[in-house]
Coordinates of C-alpha atoms and ligand atoms in Angstrom, one line a residue:
M1 CA 73.1 170.9 71.5
S2 CA 72.4 167.4 70.2
R3 CA 71.4 164.5 72.5
L4 CA 71.6 160.8 72.5
V5 CA 68.3 158.8 72.4
L6 CA 68.7 155.5 74.1
V7 CA 66.6 152.6 72.7
L8 CA 66.9 149.5 74.8
G9 CA 66.5 145.9 73.6
D10 CA 62.9 145.8 74.9
Q11 CA 62.0 149.2 73.6
L12 CA 61.5 148.4 69.9
S13 CA 58.5 150.6 69.2
R14 CA 58.5 153.5 66.8
D15 CA 56.2 155.5 69.1
L16 CA 58.6 155.1 72.0
S17 CA 58.4 158.2 74.3
A18 CA 62.1 158.9 73.9
L19 CA 61.8 158.9 70.1
R20 CA 58.8 161.2 70.3
K21 CA 60.7 163.6 72.5
A22 CA 63.8 163.7 70.2
D23 CA 64.5 165.6 67.1
K24 CA 65.6 163.6 64.0
S25 CA 67.5 166.4 62.6
E26 CA 69.8 166.8 65.6
D27 CA 69.7 163.8 67.9
T28 CA 71.3 160.4 67.5
V29 CA 69.8 157.1 68.5
V30 CA 72.0 154.7 70.4
M31 CA 71.4 151.0 70.4
A32 CA 73.9 148.5 71.8
E33 CA 74.2 144.8 72.2
V34 CA 76.1 144.6 75.5
R35 CA 77.5 141.8 77.6
E36 CA 76.2 143.2 80.9
E37 CA 72.6 143.0 79.7
A38 CA 73.2 139.5 78.2
T39 CA 74.8 138.1 81.3
Y40 CA 73.5 139.9 84.5
V41 CA 71.5 136.6 84.5
R42 CA 72.4 133.8 82.1
H43 CA 69.5 134.3 79.7
H44 CA 68.3 131.5 77.5
P45 CA 70.2 131.6 74.1
K46 CA 66.8 131.9 72.2
K47 CA 65.9 135.0 74.3
I48 CA 69.3 136.7 73.6
A49 CA 69.0 135.8 69.9
L50 CA 65.4 137.2 69.7
I51 CA 66.5 140.5 71.3
F52 CA 69.6 141.0 69.2
A53 CA 67.9 140.0 65.9
A54 CA 64.9 142.3 66.7
M55 CA 67.3 145.1 67.7
R56 CA 69.3 144.9 64.5
K57 CA 66.2 145.0 62.4
F58 CA 64.6 147.8 64.4
A59 CA 67.7 149.9 63.9
T60 CA 67.2 149.5 60.2
T61 CA 63.6 150.6 60.5
L62 CA 64.7 153.7 62.4
E63 CA 67.3 154.5 59.8
N64 CA 64.7 154.1 57.1
D65 CA 62.5 156.5 59.1
G66 CA 65.3 159.1 58.8
W67 CA 67.0 158.6 62.2
R68 CA 70.8 158.6 62.6
V69 CA 71.5 155.4 64.5
L70 CA 74.7 154.4 66.2
Y71 CA 74.4 150.7 66.6
T72 CA 77.0 148.6 68.5
R73 CA 77.2 144.9 67.9
L74 CA 78.3 142.6 70.7
D75 CA 81.5 141.7 68.9
D76 CA 82.5 145.3 68.0
P77 CA 86.0 145.6 69.4
D78 CA 85.1 149.1 70.8
N79 CA 82.0 147.8 72.6
A80 CA 82.1 149.2 76.1
G81 CA 80.2 146.2 77.5
S82 CA 77.4 148.1 79.3
I83 CA 74.6 150.4 78.4
V84 CA 76.1 153.3 80.4
G85 CA 79.5 152.6 79.0
E86 CA 78.1 152.8 75.5
L87 CA 76.3 156.0 76.2
L88 CA 79.5 157.6 77.5
R89 CA 81.5 156.4 74.5
R90 CA 78.9 157.6 72.0
A91 CA 78.5 161.0 73.8
E92 CA 82.2 161.5 73.5
Q93 CA 82.1 160.7 69.8
T94 CA 79.1 162.9 69.0
D95 CA 79.7 165.7 71.5
A96 CA 76.1 165.0 72.8
A97 CA 75.1 167.0 75.8
G98 CA 72.8 164.5 77.4
V99 CA 70.6 161.4 77.0
I100 CA 66.9 160.9 76.5
S101 CA 65.6 157.5 77.6
T102 CA 62.3 155.8 78.1
E103 CA 62.1 154.3 81.6
P104 CA 63.7 150.8 81.6
G105 CA 61.6 148.0 82.9
E106 CA 64.0 147.1 85.7
W107 CA 65.0 149.0 88.8
R108 CA 68.6 147.7 88.2
L109 CA 68.9 149.6 85.0
I110 CA 67.0 152.7 86.1
N111 CA 69.4 153.0 89.0
K112 CA 72.4 152.7 86.6
L113 CA 71.0 155.5 84.3
N114 CA 70.2 157.7 87.3
H115 CA 73.8 157.4 88.4
A116 CA 75.4 157.7 85.0
P117 CA 77.9 160.6 84.7
I118 CA 75.9 162.1 81.9
K119 CA 72.7 164.1 82.2
T120 CA 69.9 161.6 81.5
H121 CA 66.2 162.5 81.1
I122 CA 64.0 159.5 81.8
L123 CA 60.5 159.6 80.3
N124 CA 57.5 157.6 81.2
D125 CA 57.0 154.4 79.2
D126 CA 53.6 155.1 77.8
R127 CA 53.4 151.9 75.8
F128 CA 51.6 150.7 78.9
L129 CA 48.0 151.6 79.3
A130 CA 48.3 152.6 83.0
S131 CA 51.0 155.0 84.1
H132 CA 52.6 154.8 87.5
Q133 CA 50.4 157.6 88.6
D134 CA 47.3 155.9 87.4
F135 CA 48.2 152.8 89.4
E136 CA 49.1 154.7 92.5
D137 CA 45.7 156.6 92.3
W138 CA 43.9 153.2 92.0
A139 CA 45.9 151.7 94.8
E140 CA 45.5 154.7 97.1
G141 CA 43.5 153.8 100.3
R142 CA 42.8 150.2 99.3
K143 CA 43.3 147.5 101.9
A144 CA 44.0 144.8 99.2
L145 CA 45.2 145.4 95.7
R146 CA 43.2 142.7 93.9
M147 CA 43.6 142.5 90.2
E148 CA 39.9 142.0 89.4
Y149 CA 39.0 145.5 90.5
F150 CA 41.9 147.1 88.7
Y151 CA 40.9 145.1 85.6
R152 CA 37.3 146.5 85.7
E153 CA 38.7 150.0 85.8
M154 CA 40.8 149.3 82.8
R155 CA 37.9 147.9 80.9
K156 CA 35.9 151.1 81.5
R157 CA 38.9 153.2 80.6
T158 CA 39.8 151.4 77.4
G159 CA 36.2 150.7 76.4
L160 CA 37.2 147.2 75.5
L161 CA 34.3 144.7 75.6
M162 CA 32.0 147.4 76.9
E163 CA 28.4 148.0 75.9
G164 CA 27.9 151.5 77.2
E165 CA 28.5 151.3 81.0
E166 CA 28.0 147.5 81.1
P167 CA 30.4 144.7 80.3
A168 CA 29.7 142.8 77.1
G169 CA 27.9 139.6 77.8
G170 CA 26.6 141.0 81.1
Q171 CA 29.6 139.9 83.2
W172 CA 33.1 141.2 83.8
N173 CA 34.6 137.8 84.0
F174 CA 33.8 134.5 82.3
D175 CA 36.4 132.3 84.0
H176 CA 33.9 129.8 85.2
D177 CA 33.5 128.8 81.5
N178 CA 37.3 128.3 81.2
R179 CA 39.6 126.0 83.0
K180 CA 38.4 122.8 81.2
P181 CA 40.8 119.9 81.0
A182 CA 41.7 119.1 77.4
P183 CA 39.8 116.3 75.7
G184 CA 41.8 113.6 74.0
D185 CA 41.3 114.9 70.4
I186 CA 42.6 118.5 70.5
D187 CA 44.8 119.6 67.7
P188 CA 46.4 123.0 68.5
K189 CA 48.0 124.8 65.6
G190 CA 50.8 126.3 67.7
P191 CA 52.5 129.6 67.0
L192 CA 53.3 130.9 63.5
T193 CA 57.0 130.2 62.9
F194 CA 59.5 132.1 60.8
E195 CA 62.6 131.0 58.9
P196 CA 65.8 133.0 60.0
D197 CA 66.9 135.5 57.4
N198 CA 70.6 136.6 57.0
V199 CA 70.4 139.1 59.8
T200 CA 69.0 136.4 62.2
A201 CA 71.5 133.8 60.9
D202 CA 74.4 136.1 61.9
V203 CA 72.9 136.7 65.3
L204 CA 72.4 132.9 65.8
A205 CA 76.1 132.3 65.0
L206 CA 77.1 135.0 67.4
V207 CA 74.9 133.8 70.2
E208 CA 76.0 130.2 69.7
E209 CA 79.6 131.3 70.0
E210 CA 79.2 133.6 73.0
F211 CA 76.3 132.2 75.0
G212 CA 76.0 128.6 73.8
D213 CA 76.8 127.4 77.3
H214 CA 73.7 129.1 78.8
F215 CA 70.7 126.8 79.7
G216 CA 68.5 126.3 76.6
T217 CA 68.5 125.2 73.0
L218 CA 69.2 127.8 70.4
R219 CA 68.1 126.0 67.2
P220 CA 65.7 125.7 65.6
F221 CA 65.0 129.4 66.0
T222 CA 61.6 130.3 64.7
F223 CA 60.5 133.6 66.5
A224 CA 59.2 136.6 64.7
T225 CA 61.9 139.4 64.9
T226 CA 60.1 142.3 63.2
R227 CA 56.8 144.1 63.8
D228 CA 55.4 142.8 60.5
E229 CA 56.2 139.2 61.5
A230 CA 54.8 139.8 65.0
L231 CA 51.5 141.1 63.4
K232 CA 51.3 138.0 61.3
A233 CA 51.8 135.9 64.5
L234 CA 48.9 137.9 66.1
G235 CA 46.6 137.3 63.1
H236 CA 47.5 133.6 63.3
F237 CA 46.6 133.4 67.0
V238 CA 43.3 135.2 66.6
E239 CA 42.3 133.0 63.7
H240 CA 43.4 129.6 65.0
S241 CA 43.8 129.6 68.7
L242 CA 41.7 132.4 70.2
P243 CA 38.3 130.7 69.8
T244 CA 39.4 127.8 72.1
F245 CA 41.9 129.9 74.2
G246 CA 39.4 130.2 77.1
D247 CA 38.2 126.7 77.3
Y248 CA 41.7 125.1 77.5
Q249 CA 43.6 128.0 79.0
D250 CA 44.6 126.0 82.1
A251 CA 45.0 122.6 80.4
M252 CA 48.3 120.8 79.9
V253 CA 49.0 118.0 77.4
S254 CA 52.2 116.0 76.9
G255 CA 53.8 117.0 73.6
E256 CA 51.7 120.2 73.2
P257 CA 53.9 122.9 74.7
F258 CA 51.7 125.8 73.3
M259 CA 48.1 124.5 73.5
F260 CA 45.8 127.4 72.4
H261 CA 47.9 130.2 74.0
A262 CA 48.9 133.3 72.1
I263 CA 52.7 133.0 72.3
L264 CA 52.8 136.7 72.0
S265 CA 54.2 137.9 75.3
A266 CA 57.8 138.0 74.1
Y267 CA 56.7 140.2 71.2
I268 CA 54.6 142.5 73.3
N269 CA 57.3 142.8 75.9
L270 CA 59.9 143.7 73.3
G271 CA 57.6 146.4 71.9
L272 CA 57.0 144.8 68.5
L273 CA 53.2 144.7 69.4
G274 CA 51.2 147.2 71.5
P275 CA 48.9 145.8 74.2
L276 CA 45.9 147.8 72.9
E277 CA 46.2 146.6 69.3
V278 CA 46.4 143.0 70.5
C279 CA 43.3 143.4 72.5
K280 CA 41.5 145.2 69.7
A281 CA 42.3 142.3 67.4
A282 CA 40.7 139.9 69.9
E283 CA 37.7 142.2 70.4
R284 CA 37.2 142.3 66.6
A285 CA 37.1 138.5 66.5
Y286 CA 34.3 138.7 69.1
D287 CA 32.4 141.4 67.3
E288 CA 32.5 139.5 64.1
G289 CA 31.3 136.3 65.7
N290 CA 34.6 134.5 65.3
A291 CA 35.5 133.9 68.9
P292 CA 33.3 133.5 72.0
I293 CA 33.1 135.9 74.9
N294 CA 34.7 133.6 77.4
A295 CA 37.8 133.3 75.2
V296 CA 38.0 137.0 74.3
E297 CA 37.3 138.3 77.7
G298 CA 39.8 135.9 79.3
F299 CA 42.5 136.9 76.8
I300 CA 41.9 140.7 77.2
R301 CA 41.9 140.3 81.0
Q302 CA 45.4 138.8 80.8
I303 CA 46.6 141.9 79.0
I304 CA 44.8 144.9 80.3
G305 CA 44.3 143.2 83.6
W306 CA 47.2 141.1 84.7
R307 CA 49.9 142.5 82.5
E308 CA 49.2 146.1 83.5
Y309 CA 48.6 145.2 87.1
V310 CA 51.9 143.3 87.7
R311 CA 53.8 146.2 86.3
G312 CA 51.9 148.6 88.5
I313 CA 52.8 146.4 91.6
Y314 CA 56.5 146.2 90.6
F315 CA 56.9 150.0 90.4
L316 CA 54.5 150.8 93.3
E317 CA 56.3 148.4 95.7
G318 CA 59.8 149.7 94.9
P319 CA 63.3 148.3 94.3
D320 CA 63.3 145.9 97.2
Y321 CA 60.3 144.0 95.9
A322 CA 62.2 141.3 94.1
S323 CA 64.3 140.5 97.1
R324 CA 61.5 139.7 99.5
N325 CA 61.3 136.4 101.2
R326 CA 58.4 136.6 103.6
L327 CA 58.1 132.8 104.0
D328 CA 61.8 132.6 104.8
Q329 CA 62.3 129.8 102.3
T330 CA 66.0 128.9 101.9
R331 CA 66.5 125.7 100.0
D332 CA 68.6 125.7 96.8
L333 CA 67.0 125.3 93.5
P334 CA 67.3 121.6 92.6
D335 CA 69.1 120.5 89.5
M336 CA 65.9 119.3 87.9
Y337 CA 65.2 122.9 87.0
W338 CA 68.3 122.8 84.8
G339 CA 67.4 119.7 83.0
G340 CA 68.7 117.3 85.7
D341 CA 67.0 114.0 86.0
T342 CA 63.6 113.8 87.7
K343 CA 61.0 111.1 88.0
M344 CA 58.2 113.7 88.1
A345 CA 56.7 113.7 84.6
C346 CA 55.0 117.1 85.0
M347 CA 58.3 118.8 86.0
K348 CA 60.2 117.0 83.2
A349 CA 57.6 118.2 80.7
A350 CA 57.6 121.8 81.9
V351 CA 61.4 122.1 82.2
S352 CA 62.2 120.3 78.9
Q353 CA 59.8 122.5 76.8
T354 CA 61.3 125.5 78.6
Q355 CA 64.7 124.4 77.6
E356 CA 63.6 123.8 74.0
H357 CA 61.3 126.8 73.4
A358 CA 62.1 129.4 76.2
Y359 CA 58.3 129.1 76.7
A360 CA 55.9 127.4 79.1
H361 CA 52.3 128.6 79.6
H362 CA 50.9 130.2 82.6
I363 CA 49.6 127.1 84.4
Q364 CA 52.9 125.2 83.8
R365 CA 54.8 128.2 85.3
L366 CA 52.3 128.6 88.2
M367 CA 51.1 125.1 89.1
V368 CA 54.0 122.9 88.1
T369 CA 57.4 124.6 88.4
G370 CA 56.2 127.4 90.7
N371 CA 54.0 125.2 92.9
F372 CA 56.9 122.6 93.3
A373 CA 59.4 125.4 94.3
L374 CA 57.0 126.9 96.8
L375 CA 56.1 123.5 98.4
A376 CA 59.7 122.5 98.5
G377 CA 60.8 125.6 100.3
I378 CA 63.1 126.9 97.6
N379 CA 64.6 130.4 98.1
P380 CA 62.4 132.7 96.1
Q381 CA 65.3 134.7 94.7
Q382 CA 66.8 131.6 93.2
V383 CA 63.4 130.8 91.8
A384 CA 63.0 134.3 90.3
E385 CA 66.4 134.2 88.8
W386 CA 65.5 130.9 87.1
Y387 CA 62.3 132.4 85.6
L388 CA 64.2 135.6 84.5
E389 CA 66.8 133.5 82.7
V390 CA 64.7 130.8 81.0
Y391 CA 61.7 132.6 79.5
A392 CA 61.9 134.6 76.3
D393 CA 59.3 137.1 77.7
A394 CA 61.0 137.7 81.1
Y395 CA 62.0 141.1 82.3
E396 CA 62.0 141.9 86.0
W397 CA 58.9 144.3 85.8
V398 CA 56.7 141.3 84.8
E399 CA 58.7 138.4 86.1
A400 CA 59.2 139.5 89.7
P401 CA 55.5 140.1 90.6
N402 CA 54.5 136.9 88.9
V403 CA 57.2 134.8 90.6
V404 CA 58.1 136.5 93.9
G405 CA 54.4 137.6 94.4
M406 CA 51.9 135.4 92.7
S407 CA 53.8 132.2 92.6
Q408 CA 56.1 132.1 95.7
F409 CA 54.0 134.3 98.0
A410 CA 57.3 135.9 99.0
D411 CA 55.8 139.4 99.1
G412 CA 53.6 138.2 102.0
G413 CA 50.3 138.6 100.1
V414 CA 50.5 141.9 98.1
I415 CA 49.3 140.1 95.0
A416 CA 47.8 136.8 96.1
S417 CA 45.3 136.4 98.9
K418 CA 46.6 132.9 99.6
P419 CA 49.6 130.9 98.3
Y420 CA 49.0 129.0 95.0
V421 CA 49.7 125.5 96.3
S422 CA 48.1 122.3 95.3
S423 CA 48.6 118.6 95.7
G424 CA 49.0 116.3 92.6
S425 CA 45.3 116.1 92.1
Y426 CA 45.1 119.5 90.4
I427 CA 47.9 118.6 87.9
N428 CA 46.1 115.3 87.3
R429 CA 42.8 117.0 86.6
M430 CA 44.3 119.6 84.2
S431 CA 46.8 117.4 82.4
D432 CA 47.7 113.9 81.1
Y433 CA 51.1 114.0 82.8
C434 CA 50.3 111.7 85.7
K435 CA 49.5 108.8 83.4
G436 CA 53.2 108.6 82.3
C437 CA 54.7 109.3 85.7
D438 CA 56.9 107.1 87.8
Y439 CA 54.9 108.4 90.8
S440 CA 51.3 107.6 91.5
V441 CA 49.1 110.7 91.9
S442 CA 46.5 108.7 93.9
K443 CA 49.1 107.6 96.4
K444 CA 49.2 110.0 99.3
T445 CA 52.0 108.3 101.3
G446 CA 54.6 105.6 101.0
E447 CA 56.8 104.4 98.2
G448 CA 55.8 106.0 94.9
A449 CA 53.5 108.6 96.4
C450 CA 53.4 111.8 94.3
P451 CA 55.8 114.3 95.9
F452 CA 53.2 117.1 95.5
N453 CA 50.8 115.1 97.8
T454 CA 53.2 114.9 100.7
L455 CA 54.9 118.3 100.2
Y456 CA 51.5 120.0 100.1
W457 CA 50.7 119.1 103.7
H458 CA 54.4 119.6 104.7
F459 CA 54.1 123.2 103.4
L460 CA 50.8 123.9 105.2
D461 CA 52.1 122.4 108.4
R462 CA 55.4 124.2 108.5
H463 CA 53.7 127.6 107.7
R464 CA 50.8 127.0 110.0
E465 CA 51.4 130.0 112.2
R466 CA 51.3 132.3 109.2
F467 CA 48.3 130.9 107.4
S468 CA 45.9 129.3 109.8
D469 CA 44.1 132.7 110.3
N470 CA 43.7 133.1 106.6
P471 CA 40.0 132.7 105.9
R472 CA 40.7 131.3 102.4
M473 CA 42.8 128.5 104.0
G474 CA 40.6 127.4 106.8
Q475 CA 39.2 124.5 104.8
M476 CA 42.7 123.2 104.1
Y477 CA 43.7 123.3 107.8
S478 CA 40.5 121.6 108.9
T479 CA 41.0 118.8 106.4
W480 CA 44.5 118.4 107.8
D481 CA 43.3 118.5 111.4
R482 CA 40.7 115.8 110.7
M483 CA 43.3 113.3 109.6
D484 CA 44.3 110.9 112.3
E485 CA 47.6 111.7 114.0
D486 CA 49.5 108.7 112.7
R487 CA 48.6 109.5 109.1
R488 CA 49.7 113.1 109.6
K489 CA 53.0 111.9 111.0
T490 CA 53.5 109.6 108.0
V491 CA 52.6 112.4 105.5
L492 CA 55.1 114.7 107.2
A493 CA 57.9 112.1 107.3
D494 CA 57.3 111.3 103.6
G495 CA 57.4 115.0 102.7
Q496 CA 60.5 115.4 104.7
A497 CA 62.1 112.4 102.9
V498 CA 61.5 114.2 99.6
L499 CA 63.1 117.3 100.9
D500 CA 66.1 115.3 102.3
R501 CA 66.6 113.8 98.8
L502 CA 66.6 117.2 97.3
D503 CA 69.1 118.4 99.8
A504 CA 71.3 115.4 99.2
G505 CA 71.2 116.1 95.4
K506 CA 69.4 112.8 94.8
I507 CA 66.8 112.3 92.1
V508 CA 63.2 113.1 93.0
Ligands
FAD601 P1 48.6 133.8 77.0 O1 48.3 132.8 78.0 O2 48.1 133.5 75.6 O3 48.1 135.2 77.5 C1 48.0 136.4 76.6 C2 48.9 137.5 77.1 O4 48.5 138.0 78.3 C3 50.3 137.2 77.2 O5 51.0 137.3 75.9 C4 50.8 138.3 78.2 O6 51.1 139.4 77.5 C5 49.6 138.5 79.0 N1 49.7 137.8 80.3 C6 49.0 136.7 80.7 N2 49.2 136.5 82.0 C7 50.0 137.4 82.5 C8 50.6 137.7 83.7 N3 50.4 137.0 84.8 N4 51.5 138.7 83.8 C9 51.7 139.5 82.7 N5 51.2 139.3 81.5 C10 50.3 138.3 81.4 N6 54.8 136.8 81.6 C11 55.7 137.5 81.0 O7 55.4 138.2 80.0 N7 57.0 137.5 81.4 C12 57.4 136.8 82.5 O8 58.6 136.8 82.9 C13 56.4 136.0 83.2 N8 56.8 135.2 84.2 C14 55.8 134.4 84.8 C15 56.2 133.6 85.9 C16 55.2 132.9 86.6 C17 55.6 132.1 87.8 C18 53.9 132.9 86.2 C19 52.9 132.2 86.9 C20 53.5 133.7 85.1 C21 54.5 134.5 84.4 N9 54.1 135.2 83.3 C22 55.1 136.0 82.7 C23 52.7 135.3 82.9 C24 52.3 134.3 81.8 O9 52.7 133.0 82.2 C25 52.9 134.7 80.4 O10 52.6 136.0 80.1 C26 52.3 133.8 79.4 O11 52.5 132.4 79.7 C27 52.9 134.2 78.0 O12 52.5 133.3 77.0 P2 51.4 133.7 76.0 O13 51.8 134.9 75.2 O14 51.1 132.4 75.2 O15 50.2 134.1 76.9
DLZ602 C1 67.5 141.3 78.0 C2 68.5 142.1 77.2 C3 69.6 141.5 76.6 C4 69.8 140.0 76.7 N1 70.5 142.2 76.0 C5 70.3 143.5 75.8 C6 71.3 144.3 75.1 O1 72.3 143.8 74.7 N2 71.0 145.6 74.9 C7 69.9 146.2 75.3 O2 69.7 147.4 75.1 N3 69.0 145.5 76.0 C8 69.2 144.2 76.3 N4 68.3 143.5 77.0 C9 67.1 144.2 77.5 C10 67.4 144.9 78.8 O3 68.0 144.0 79.7 C11 66.1 145.6 79.3 O4 66.0 146.8 78.7 C12 66.2 145.8 80.8 O5 66.3 144.6 81.5 C13 64.9 146.6 81.3 O6 63.7 145.9 81.0
SF4_603 FE1 53.5 115.3 88.7 FE2 52.7 113.8 90.8 FE3 51.4 113.7 88.4 FE4 53.8 112.7 88.7 S1 52.0 112.0 89.7 S2 53.0 113.9 87.0 S3 54.8 114.2 90.1 S4 51.5 115.5 89.8

C-alpha cells in the first residue's frame, strides 16, 4: 500500500528521514501552504514568504529527483487549511494507507499528528547532531544542564576543532577574546542578497494580499530561497564576516543591523543548510589560515553548542516548557514592540530593524528587547509569542528555550544560572545607541534617567526573595544594599514610574 510522505515548511532537506524511509516508486510527497501554520501566530510577512518560496522550489527539486509531489498552494480552492486536513484530503485522493513524517519542531504540531485520524509514523529528525536520546543521556544525573559541558561533548563527537583529544588552540572556549565594542570605522558587508525570481515574485504577491497586515515589511525581499543560494550565502559569510565574527559578536551599531553575523539561522532552520556542513566550512577557514580561532570557535559553539543544546532542552523539558512563568510576570507587552513610539534609542533600533528585516542579532534579542521585557515584568508568553512572530528563524523548538529560558528566566533556571539583566551601562558599552537617545545612560534617577537603570534595581528588589541566595547575584544585592536608603527609595519610585507609564500606554 502506498503512503504519504509529509514534508513540512521547515523540513526542506533532501536527506530528510521521512524521504529516506519512503519509496519513490510507491509513495507520494505531500507539501502544503496552509493558513493554520501561517496564522497560529501572526508571522512576519518576510518569514511566510521565505517559507512558501523555499517550499515551492524544494517541491520542484523533489520532482526532479523523481518523487511524485502533491503540492497545495495557499490559494488553492480545495486547500483544507491545516496540515492534518491536507493529509486527510490527499489520503482520500491517493488511497494512501498512512503517513510518514519527520518529527515536527513544535509540540503543537506533533500533538496534532499524533491525534490525526490516519496512521502516522513519526521519525527522528536526524538533521540535528544530537538525538533526543543523546541529550537525555547527557542530561541524566546532572544537577545543572549547562551548555558549556554539552558543547565539549559535541566537539569530541564531531571532531570539530579537535587536535586528537585536545581542543584546537589549547582551549575549549575563546570568548574572552570576543565581546569587543565596535570601533568607529567598521564596514560590515552584510548578508548576500538575492533578487526574487518569478516563483518568489508570485509568493510575494500572495503574501502581500493575505498577510500584508501582519507586523513587518515584506519588500525588499532578498533572502535565499534554495539550497544553492543558501550555500552561496554561507560562502559569502565565511569569506567576508567570519574573520571578525568573534571580535564584534556582541557589538551593536546604529544603522548596521547585521554586523559580522552569519545571517544563516533562517536557512539552517528551514533545512536548506545542514549544521555540520556550516561548521565544516568555518573550520576549513581556520585550517587554511583565513579566520582566527576565536572567531571560528565562537561560531561553531553557537551551532553545535547552543543550537543543539536549546533543542535538547525543549524536548527534554516537555510540552509545558513554553508556558512556564516562574517569576510570575504579568504585564502586557508594550506597544513599542510593535513599532509604537519610544524614546529609547536602543529599543527603537532593535524593533525597527526587526520590522524591516525579520532579523536582529543575538545581543539585540537578549540584552535589548529581552532585557527590557524581563526588567519590566512582561508576561513571558507574550514575549515568546512576539519572538516567534517577528524573526524569520523562529520555530518553537529554538525560540522557546531562548526566550522563556535564557532571556526571561521563566523556566526558573533550567538554562541560565542567573537572569540576563543589565542596566543601561552594558548597552552603552557595547553600542553607540546611547549617544542618540532621549534618555541619559549616565543618569541613574530623575528626569531623563535611562529606564534600564531604574528598572534594573526595581527588578532585583521585587524578586529579592527568589534571587538573594543565588551566589552569582550576591554582588548585585550587596551593591544595592550599600546604597543609602533615600537613594534606593528614589530608584524604586522612578522605576515604578516607568512601569506606570507602560501600564497607562504612555510613551517610554
Ligand atoms: P550568528 O550570530 O552568526 O550565529 C551563528 C549560528 O549559530 C546561527 O545561525 C544559529 O544557527 C546558531 N545560534 C546562535 N545562537 C543560538 C542560540 N542561542 N540558539 C540556537 N541557535 C543559535 N535563534 C533561532 O534560530 N531562532 C529563534 O527563534 C531564536 N530566538 C532567540 C530569542 C532570543 C531572546 C535570543 C537571545 C536568541 C534567539 N536565537 C534564536 C538565537 C540567536 O539570536 C539567533 O540564532 C541568531 O541571532 C541568528 O542570526 P545569525 O544566523 O546571524 O547567527
Ligand atoms: C512556519 C510555517 C508557515 C508560516 N507556514 C507553513 C506552511 O504553510 N506549511 C508548512 O508545512 N509549514 C509551515 N510552517 C512551518 C511549520 O509551522 C513548522 O513545521 C512547525 O512549526 C514545526 O517546526
Ligand atoms: Fe537604551 Fe538607556 Fe542607552 Fe537610551 S540611554 S539607548 S534607553 S540604554
